[in-house]
Tab-separated table of C-alpha atoms and ligand atoms in Angstrom:
chain	number	residue	atom	x	y	z
A	278	UNK	CA	2.840	-10.653	2.904
A	279	UNK	CA	6.037	-8.894	1.992
A	280	UNK	CA	6.299	-5.475	3.597
A	281	UNK	CA	7.053	-2.442	1.459
A	282	UNK	CA	10.356	-0.847	2.422
A	283	UNK	CA	10.446	2.904	3.017
A	284	UNK	CA	13.597	4.979	3.372
A	285	UNK	CA	14.150	8.685	3.707
A	286	UNK	CA	16.692	11.128	5.054
A	287	UNK	CA	17.028	14.737	6.092
A	288	UNK	CA	20.147	16.840	6.482
A	289	UNK	CA	20.843	18.272	9.936
A	290	UNK	CA	21.388	21.675	8.342
A	291	UNK	CA	19.027	23.641	10.586
A	292	UNK	CA	15.598	23.433	12.191
A	293	UNK	CA	13.074	21.943	9.742
A	294	UNK	CA	10.518	24.295	8.260
A	295	UNK	CA	6.816	23.816	7.721
A	296	UNK	CA	7.832	22.890	4.140
A	297	UNK	CA	10.032	20.019	5.348
A	298	UNK	CA	7.264	18.942	7.696
A	299	UNK	CA	4.408	18.945	5.185
A	300	UNK	CA	6.488	17.811	2.209
A	301	UNK	CA	8.320	15.008	3.947
A	302	UNK	CA	8.276	14.474	7.721
A	303	UNK	CA	4.514	14.168	8.116
A	304	UNK	CA	4.519	11.392	5.557
A	305	UNK	CA	7.372	9.664	7.337
A	306	UNK	CA	5.054	9.336	10.310
A	307	UNK	CA	1.974	8.399	8.282
A	308	UNK	CA	3.783	5.689	6.316
A	309	UNK	CA	4.555	3.721	9.459
A	310	UNK	CA	1.958	0.929	9.286
A	311	UNK	CA	1.710	-2.831	9.514
A	312	UNK	CA	2.378	-3.443	5.833
A	313	UNK	CA	5.501	-1.261	5.678
A	314	UNK	CA	8.972	-1.167	7.227
A	315	UNK	CA	10.560	2.268	7.448
A	316	UNK	CA	14.185	3.377	7.840
A	317	UNK	CA	14.850	7.023	8.608
A	318	UNK	CA	18.252	8.634	8.623
A	319	UNK	CA	19.836	11.915	9.623
A	320	UNK	CA	22.021	12.603	6.586
A	321	UNK	CA	25.008	14.154	8.343
A	322	UNK	CA	27.463	13.139	5.598
A	323	UNK	CA	25.384	15.130	3.120
A	324	UNK	CA	25.671	18.145	5.404
A	325	UNK	CA	29.482	18.177	4.929
A	326	UNK	CA	28.974	19.563	1.424
A	327	UNK	CA	28.884	22.946	3.121
A	328	UNK	CA	31.349	23.931	5.858
A	329	UNK	CA	30.296	22.795	9.313
A	330	UNK	CA	31.533	23.301	12.818
A	331	UNK	CA	32.429	19.774	14.037
A	332	UNK	CA	30.919	19.965	17.487
A	333	UNK	CA	27.827	21.708	16.256
A	334	UNK	CA	27.264	19.152	13.488
A	335	UNK	CA	27.147	16.237	15.927
A	336	UNK	CA	24.873	18.064	18.308
A	337	UNK	CA	22.575	19.218	15.489
A	338	UNK	CA	22.409	15.636	14.220
A	339	UNK	CA	21.211	14.477	17.627
A	340	UNK	CA	18.763	17.391	17.769
A	341	UNK	CA	17.386	16.341	14.392
A	342	UNK	CA	16.957	12.762	15.627
A	343	UNK	CA	14.978	14.120	18.604
A	344	UNK	CA	12.828	16.220	16.286
A	345	UNK	CA	12.070	13.242	14.063
A	346	UNK	CA	10.818	11.309	17.080
A	347	UNK	CA	8.787	14.354	18.122
A	348	UNK	CA	7.259	14.396	14.612
A	349	UNK	CA	5.917	10.918	15.205
A	350	UNK	CA	8.648	8.531	14.134
A	351	UNK	CA	8.575	5.592	16.484
A	352	UNK	CA	12.148	4.311	16.779
A	353	UNK	CA	10.888	1.041	18.263
A	354	UNK	CA	9.165	0.321	14.973
A	355	UNK	CA	11.329	2.186	12.445
A	356	UNK	CA	15.122	2.201	12.771
A	357	UNK	CA	16.260	5.804	13.202
A	358	UNK	CA	19.964	6.373	12.702
A	359	UNK	CA	22.721	8.814	11.900
A	360	UNK	CA	24.067	8.154	8.404
A	361	UNK	CA	27.787	8.134	9.277
A	362	UNK	CA	27.192	5.571	12.057
A	363	UNK	CA	26.442	3.013	9.311
A	364	UNK	CA	29.726	2.644	7.407
A	365	UNK	CA	28.095	0.872	4.477
A	366	UNK	CA	26.809	4.232	3.184
A	367	UNK	CA	30.377	5.285	2.452
A	368	UNK	CA	31.190	1.847	1.034
A	369	UNK	CA	28.355	1.772	-1.474
A	370	UNK	CA	28.979	5.362	-2.472
A	371	UNK	CA	32.208	4.600	-4.332
A	372	UNK	CA	30.807	1.685	-6.301
A	373	UNK	CA	27.782	3.725	-7.356
A	374	UNK	CA	29.955	6.721	-8.257
A	375	UNK	CA	31.764	4.478	-10.712
A	376	UNK	CA	28.377	3.656	-12.253
A	377	UNK	CA	27.098	7.228	-12.598
A	378	UNK	CA	27.810	9.552	-15.516
A	379	UNK	CA	29.078	13.109	-15.181
A	380	UNK	CA	26.351	14.134	-17.623
A	381	UNK	CA	23.661	12.822	-15.279
A	382	UNK	CA	25.042	14.734	-12.311
A	383	UNK	CA	25.401	17.849	-14.436
A	384	UNK	CA	21.648	17.914	-14.952
A	385	UNK	CA	20.819	18.059	-11.227
A	386	UNK	CA	19.152	21.391	-10.546
A	387	UNK	CA	20.005	21.355	-6.836
A	388	UNK	CA	23.708	21.332	-7.724
A	389	UNK	CA	23.217	24.421	-9.870
A	390	UNK	CA	21.237	26.195	-7.126
A	391	UNK	CA	23.627	25.275	-4.330
A	392	UNK	CA	26.776	26.129	-6.255
A	393	UNK	CA	25.315	29.544	-6.989
A	394	UNK	CA	24.572	29.954	-3.258
A	395	UNK	CA	28.015	28.756	-2.111
A	396	UNK	CA	30.167	30.143	-4.926
A	397	UNK	CA	33.234	30.164	-2.632
A	398	UNK	CA	33.038	26.408	-1.964
A	399	UNK	CA	31.916	24.438	-5.006
A	400	UNK	CA	33.440	21.157	-3.853
A	401	UNK	CA	33.289	17.739	-5.502
A	402	UNK	CA	30.983	16.475	-2.740
A	403	UNK	CA	28.353	19.011	-3.721
A	404	UNK	CA	28.480	17.573	-7.240
A	405	UNK	CA	28.456	13.868	-6.290
A	406	UNK	CA	25.958	14.276	-3.428
A	407	UNK	CA	23.071	12.606	-5.354
A	408	UNK	CA	25.206	9.438	-5.599
A	409	UNK	CA	25.524	9.306	-1.812
A	410	UNK	CA	21.755	9.753	-1.600
A	411	UNK	CA	21.186	6.961	-4.152
A	412	UNK	CA	23.316	4.733	-1.920
A	413	UNK	CA	21.191	5.601	1.131
A	414	UNK	CA	18.138	4.407	-0.743
A	415	UNK	CA	19.550	1.343	-2.531
A	416	UNK	CA	21.338	-0.065	0.535
A	417	UNK	CA	17.960	-0.876	2.126
A	418	UNK	CA	16.254	-2.054	-1.090
A	419	UNK	CA	13.649	0.669	-0.597
A	420	UNK	CA	10.395	0.613	-2.581
A	421	UNK	CA	9.284	4.129	-1.675
A	422	UNK	CA	11.131	7.316	-0.789
A	423	UNK	CA	8.950	9.990	0.868
A	424	UNK	CA	10.369	13.391	-0.115
A	425	UNK	CA	9.277	16.850	-1.195
A	426	UNK	CA	9.076	17.761	-4.863
A	427	UNK	CA	12.599	19.222	-4.989
A	428	UNK	CA	14.124	15.769	-4.368
A	429	UNK	CA	12.229	14.008	-7.167
A	430	UNK	CA	15.116	14.398	-9.592
A	431	UNK	CA	17.529	12.771	-7.118
A	432	UNK	CA	15.232	9.786	-6.569
A	433	UNK	CA	14.941	9.418	-10.346
A	434	UNK	CA	18.722	9.351	-10.564
A	435	UNK	CA	18.764	6.601	-7.918
A	436	UNK	CA	16.322	4.644	-10.106
A	437	UNK	CA	18.527	5.057	-13.162
A	438	UNK	CA	21.646	3.969	-11.287
A	439	UNK	CA	19.803	0.912	-9.921
A	440	UNK	CA	18.524	-0.090	-13.360
A	441	UNK	CA	21.967	0.360	-14.937
A	442	UNK	CA	23.656	-1.659	-12.191
A	443	UNK	CA	21.043	-4.433	-12.435
A	444	UNK	CA	21.506	-4.623	-16.211
A	445	UNK	CA	25.235	-5.057	-15.764
A	446	UNK	CA	25.337	-7.385	-12.743
A	447	UNK	CA	21.916	-9.044	-12.373
A	448	UNK	CA	18.973	-8.187	-10.114
A	449	UNK	CA	20.746	-6.622	-7.149
A	450	UNK	CA	18.797	-3.474	-6.340
A	451	UNK	CA	15.107	-2.788	-5.932
A	452	UNK	CA	14.171	0.140	-8.189
A	453	UNK	CA	12.720	2.813	-5.852
A	454	UNK	CA	9.918	5.298	-6.434
A	455	UNK	CA	9.492	8.795	-5.027
A	456	UNK	CA	6.484	9.371	-2.751
A	457	UNK	CA	5.438	13.025	-2.940
A	458	UNK	CA	2.293	14.511	-1.372
A	459	UNK	CA	-0.234	15.884	-3.882
A	460	UNK	CA	-0.846	18.996	-1.805
A	461	UNK	CA	2.191	20.350	-0.002
A	462	UNK	CA	4.963	18.698	-2.013
A	463	UNK	CA	6.278	22.174	-2.621
A	464	UNK	CA	5.435	24.647	0.128
A	465	UNK	CA	6.348	28.148	-1.005
A	466	UNK	CA	8.118	31.002	0.763
A	467	UNK	CA	5.796	33.341	2.684
A	468	UNK	CA	7.639	36.443	1.482
A	469	UNK	CA	8.248	35.343	-2.124
A	470	UNK	CA	5.612	32.733	-2.970
A	471	UNK	CA	7.226	31.901	-6.314
A	472	UNK	CA	10.213	30.473	-4.416
A	473	UNK	CA	10.330	27.258	-2.367
A	474	UNK	CA	10.203	27.663	1.434
A	475	UNK	CA	13.734	26.832	2.584
A	476	UNK	CA	15.354	26.579	6.008
A	477	UNK	CA	18.538	28.215	4.740
A	478	UNK	CA	16.735	31.338	3.501
A	479	UNK	CA	18.369	34.510	4.829
A	480	UNK	CA	14.978	36.012	5.702
A	481	UNK	CA	13.356	34.183	8.667
A	482	UNK	CA	9.965	35.711	7.771
A	483	UNK	CA	9.988	33.606	4.605
A	484	UNK	CA	9.626	30.349	6.518
A	485	UNK	CA	7.862	28.869	9.522
A	486	UNK	CA	10.324	26.895	11.601
A	487	UNK	CA	8.649	23.982	13.349
A	488	UNK	CA	10.093	25.315	16.596
A	489	UNK	CA	8.730	28.845	16.121
A	490	UNK	CA	6.662	30.226	18.976
A	491	UNK	CA	2.891	30.298	18.253
A	492	UNK	CA	2.909	34.110	18.429
A	493	UNK	CA	5.728	34.214	15.869
A	494	UNK	CA	3.839	31.831	13.583
A	495	UNK	CA	0.761	34.038	13.706
A	496	UNK	CA	2.867	37.115	12.956
A	497	UNK	CA	4.675	35.499	10.018
A	498	UNK	CA	1.408	34.392	8.418
A	499	UNK	CA	-0.068	37.837	8.979
A	500	UNK	CA	2.796	39.306	6.957
A	501	UNK	CA	2.651	36.666	4.218
A	502	UNK	CA	2.618	38.085	0.696
A	503	UNK	CA	-0.731	37.585	-1.103
A	504	UNK	CA	-2.208	39.690	-3.921
A	505	UNK	CA	-4.629	42.567	-4.439
A	506	UNK	CA	-7.637	40.505	-5.539
A	507	UNK	CA	-9.023	40.133	-2.028
A	508	UNK	CA	-10.891	36.900	-2.860
A	509	UNK	CA	-10.209	33.520	-1.268
A	510	UNK	CA	-9.947	31.114	-4.199
A	511	UNK	CA	-7.413	28.671	-5.599
A	512	UNK	CA	-6.648	30.028	-9.051
A	513	UNK	CA	-3.813	29.784	-11.555
A	514	UNK	CA	-1.057	32.313	-10.902
A	515	UNK	CA	-2.216	33.405	-7.425
A	516	UNK	CA	0.871	31.956	-5.757
A	517	UNK	CA	0.530	33.559	-2.315
A	518	UNK	CA	-3.130	32.661	-1.721
A	519	UNK	CA	-2.688	29.217	-3.306
A	520	UNK	CA	0.211	28.540	-0.955
A	521	UNK	CA	-1.811	29.488	2.153
A	522	UNK	CA	-4.726	27.334	1.017
A	523	UNK	CA	-2.441	24.372	0.230
A	524	UNK	CA	-0.841	24.600	3.669
A	525	UNK	CA	-4.309	24.682	5.211
A	526	UNK	CA	-5.413	21.584	3.279
A	527	UNK	CA	-2.204	19.734	4.100
A	528	UNK	CA	-2.470	20.250	7.856
A	529	UNK	CA	-6.226	19.739	8.158
A	530	UNK	CA	-6.631	16.968	5.588
A	531	UNK	CA	-9.407	18.970	3.847
A	532	UNK	CA	-9.862	18.940	0.075
A	533	UNK	CA	-9.232	22.245	-1.689
A	534	UNK	CA	-12.913	22.577	-2.539
A	535	UNK	CA	-14.010	22.139	1.084
A	536	UNK	CA	-11.259	24.433	2.329
A	537	UNK	CA	-12.302	27.277	0.023
A	538	UNK	CA	-15.999	26.710	0.822
A	539	UNK	CA	-15.282	26.874	4.567
A	540	UNK	CA	-14.662	30.645	4.281
A	541	UNK	CA	-17.907	32.650	4.214
A	542	UNK	CA	-18.476	34.626	0.993
A	543	UNK	CA	-16.716	37.984	1.170
A	544	UNK	CA	-14.078	36.901	3.758
A	545	UNK	CA	-10.783	38.711	3.418
A	546	UNK	CA	-7.162	37.586	3.684
A	547	UNK	CA	-7.083	38.535	7.379
A	548	UNK	CA	-9.377	35.643	8.199
A	549	UNK	CA	-7.548	33.295	5.824
A	550	UNK	CA	-4.179	34.041	7.425
A	551	UNK	CA	-5.489	33.696	10.982
A	552	UNK	CA	-7.250	30.408	10.172
A	553	UNK	CA	-4.167	28.926	8.512
A	554	UNK	CA	-1.927	30.075	11.364
A	555	UNK	CA	-4.227	28.475	13.962
A	556	UNK	CA	-4.346	25.187	12.032
A	557	UNK	CA	-0.546	25.118	11.735
A	558	UNK	CA	-0.104	25.875	15.447
A	559	UNK	CA	-2.533	23.091	16.377
A	560	UNK	CA	-0.496	20.671	14.263
A	561	UNK	CA	2.983	21.604	15.458
A	562	UNK	CA	2.495	22.589	19.090
A	563	UNK	CA	2.421	18.932	20.203
A	564	UNK	CA	5.633	18.356	18.190
A	565	UNK	CA	7.335	21.186	20.084
A	566	UNK	CA	6.303	19.800	23.461
A	567	UNK	CA	7.483	16.304	22.574
A	568	UNK	CA	10.794	17.674	21.306
A	569	UNK	CA	11.558	19.315	24.657
A	570	UNK	CA	10.732	16.119	26.494
A	571	UNK	CA	12.924	13.918	24.271
A	572	UNK	CA	15.920	16.262	24.287
A	573	UNK	CA	15.912	16.243	28.066
A	574	UNK	CA	17.042	12.588	28.112
A	575	UNK	CA	20.240	12.663	26.080
A	576	UNK	CA	21.256	9.167	27.234
A	577	UNK	CA	18.065	7.631	25.904
A	578	UNK	CA	18.465	9.480	22.608
A	579	UNK	CA	22.036	8.191	22.210
A	580	UNK	CA	20.775	4.659	22.876
A	581	UNK	CA	18.029	5.034	20.255
A	582	UNK	CA	20.369	6.080	17.431
A	583	UNK	CA	22.913	3.425	18.429
A	584	UNK	CA	20.256	0.725	18.224
A	585	UNK	CA	18.970	2.216	14.950
A	586	UNK	CA	22.462	2.077	13.437
A	587	UNK	CA	22.896	-1.553	14.497
A	588	UNK	CA	19.598	-2.560	12.892
A	589	UNK	CA	20.349	-0.585	9.737
A	590	UNK	CA	23.899	-1.996	9.477
A	591	UNK	CA	22.647	-5.536	9.489
A	592	UNK	CA	20.519	-4.934	6.408
A	593	UNK	CA	23.039	-2.641	4.716
A	594	UNK	CA	25.806	-5.224	5.137
A	595	UNK	CA	23.785	-7.792	3.179
A	596	UNK	CA	23.582	-5.407	0.242
A	597	UNK	CA	27.269	-4.509	0.468
A	598	UNK	CA	28.255	-8.161	0.543
A	599	UNK	CA	26.221	-8.843	-2.589
A	600	UNK	CA	27.498	-5.753	-4.410
A	601	UNK	CA	31.158	-6.230	-3.438
A	602	UNK	CA	31.066	-9.849	-4.630
A	603	UNK	CA	29.388	-8.888	-7.899
A	604	UNK	CA	31.906	-6.192	-8.764
A	605	UNK	CA	34.890	-8.281	-7.660
A	606	UNK	CA	35.877	-6.457	-4.491
A	607	UNK	CA	35.139	-9.468	-2.265
B	124	ATP	P1	18.142	23.723	2.729
B	124	ATP	O1	17.444	25.047	2.765
B	124	ATP	O2	19.155	23.523	3.823
B	124	ATP	O3	18.618	23.352	1.361
B	124	ATP	P2	15.602	22.482	2.664
B	124	ATP	O4	14.701	23.280	3.553
B	124	ATP	O5	15.468	22.695	1.212
B	124	ATP	O6	17.071	22.652	3.113
B	124	ATP	P3	16.114	19.607	2.977
B	124	ATP	O7	16.763	19.290	4.260
B	124	ATP	O8	16.958	19.625	1.755
B	124	ATP	O9	15.312	20.976	3.038
B	124	ATP	O10	14.895	18.627	2.746
B	124	ATP	C1	14.307	17.738	3.650
B	124	ATP	C2	13.021	17.213	3.048
B	124	ATP	O11	12.054	18.259	2.985
B	124	ATP	C3	13.180	16.723	1.603
B	124	ATP	O12	12.393	15.587	1.414
B	124	ATP	C4	12.668	17.861	0.783
B	124	ATP	O13	12.171	17.447	-0.472
B	124	ATP	C5	11.551	18.388	1.665
B	124	ATP	N1	11.314	19.810	1.418
B	124	ATP	C6	12.219	20.804	1.509
B	124	ATP	N2	11.658	21.998	1.264
B	124	ATP	C7	10.355	21.753	0.986
B	124	ATP	C8	9.250	22.595	0.646
B	124	ATP	N3	9.372	23.899	0.557
B	124	ATP	N4	8.058	21.995	0.436
B	124	ATP	C9	7.914	20.663	0.531
B	124	ATP	N5	8.911	19.818	0.856
B	124	ATP	C10	10.127	20.346	1.085
B	125	LTN	N1	19.211	14.871	-0.127
B	125	LTN	C1	18.097	15.021	0.733
B	125	LTN	C2	18.294	14.348	2.056
B	125	LTN	C3	18.558	12.913	1.887
B	125	LTN	C4	17.641	11.917	1.473
B	125	LTN	C5	18.368	10.695	1.482
B	125	LTN	C6	16.297	11.915	1.115
B	125	LTN	C7	19.751	12.310	2.106
B	125	LTN	N2	19.643	10.975	1.864
B	125	LTN	C8	17.771	9.512	1.093
B	125	LTN	C9	15.708	10.717	0.740
B	125	LTN	C10	16.444	9.534	0.722
B	125	LTN	C11	17.853	16.491	0.953
B	125	LTN	O1	18.733	17.251	0.913
B	125	LTN	N3	16.648	16.825	1.205
């Protein structure tokens, strides 16, 4: 049986939030099974789209690799690597850029959001970043790309580039599909539940960092914005309560119906917030303990990402060889 290929990446731009965890990282772990082969990368080249301190970037990339292992990625089974350690990512990028239209990139909503946020540094990399991401995916002939909802548009662009390239040069690339959780694909901010939870938010109360202390997690949930209805129910327009219930379902695996029914009639938001906080702590406390253990052995971590890059390079080189021959570069 042919195994399905999975690929995903995360930027080392800070400590992942509960949104990153529920939307993406948890699925990275769950997708590791006998009928799949997963590649996971720390997208440090993507992080250069905003200014970085050189030393900090490398150390944050290693920290992110440690966190991914703590989240359940088994590097013995799934190659785990740092993007820039596999040179083929840069090589494919140029060829794909020459097969992507300005108009397509202009439609990317993340570019619009990020250029508004970093108005003093709207560089070309910020604009062409989805091409680099398409390369990450297409290099490994991935079938599925586990991401949160905000990355759906980028995976669709990768599909369009693959289809266009295949039409011009023959069947070279597998056409990938996004893999987005039904509940938790878009975890919302705790302070402004109409906005996505984001690790670069200026207000730390808006997000739960997966390294937050349990007491801090409880406090942040306690302060989470809800509404004045005072009823625990999942209903159109009740963004704050819906968000808390969705988080609860995502971490416990309960259906929405069961989750709502588990609160006795007349329960208030105090109980809801405490219950959600406890469920989140139970899920991420083991991740925090693992993280500390893994970080303590820097040598082993270096060896893991080196081996991951070697495994990834072998596969990536096959794609580059094919592509470079097709376009006349080899
Ligand atoms: P930044 O704030 O630095 O832009 P981010 O928190 O939006 O970062 P990324 O590093 O861009 O997160 O994303 C890593 C993964 O987490 C992606 O697959 C993304 O779709 C997913 N993700 C990010 N935010 C959320 C969220 N609020 N809910 C669900 N998934 C999310
Ligand atoms: N662009 C993504 C991170 C990312 C990615 C990838 C995701 C880089 N390369 C390949 C999936 C597949 C982000 O900012 N969340």
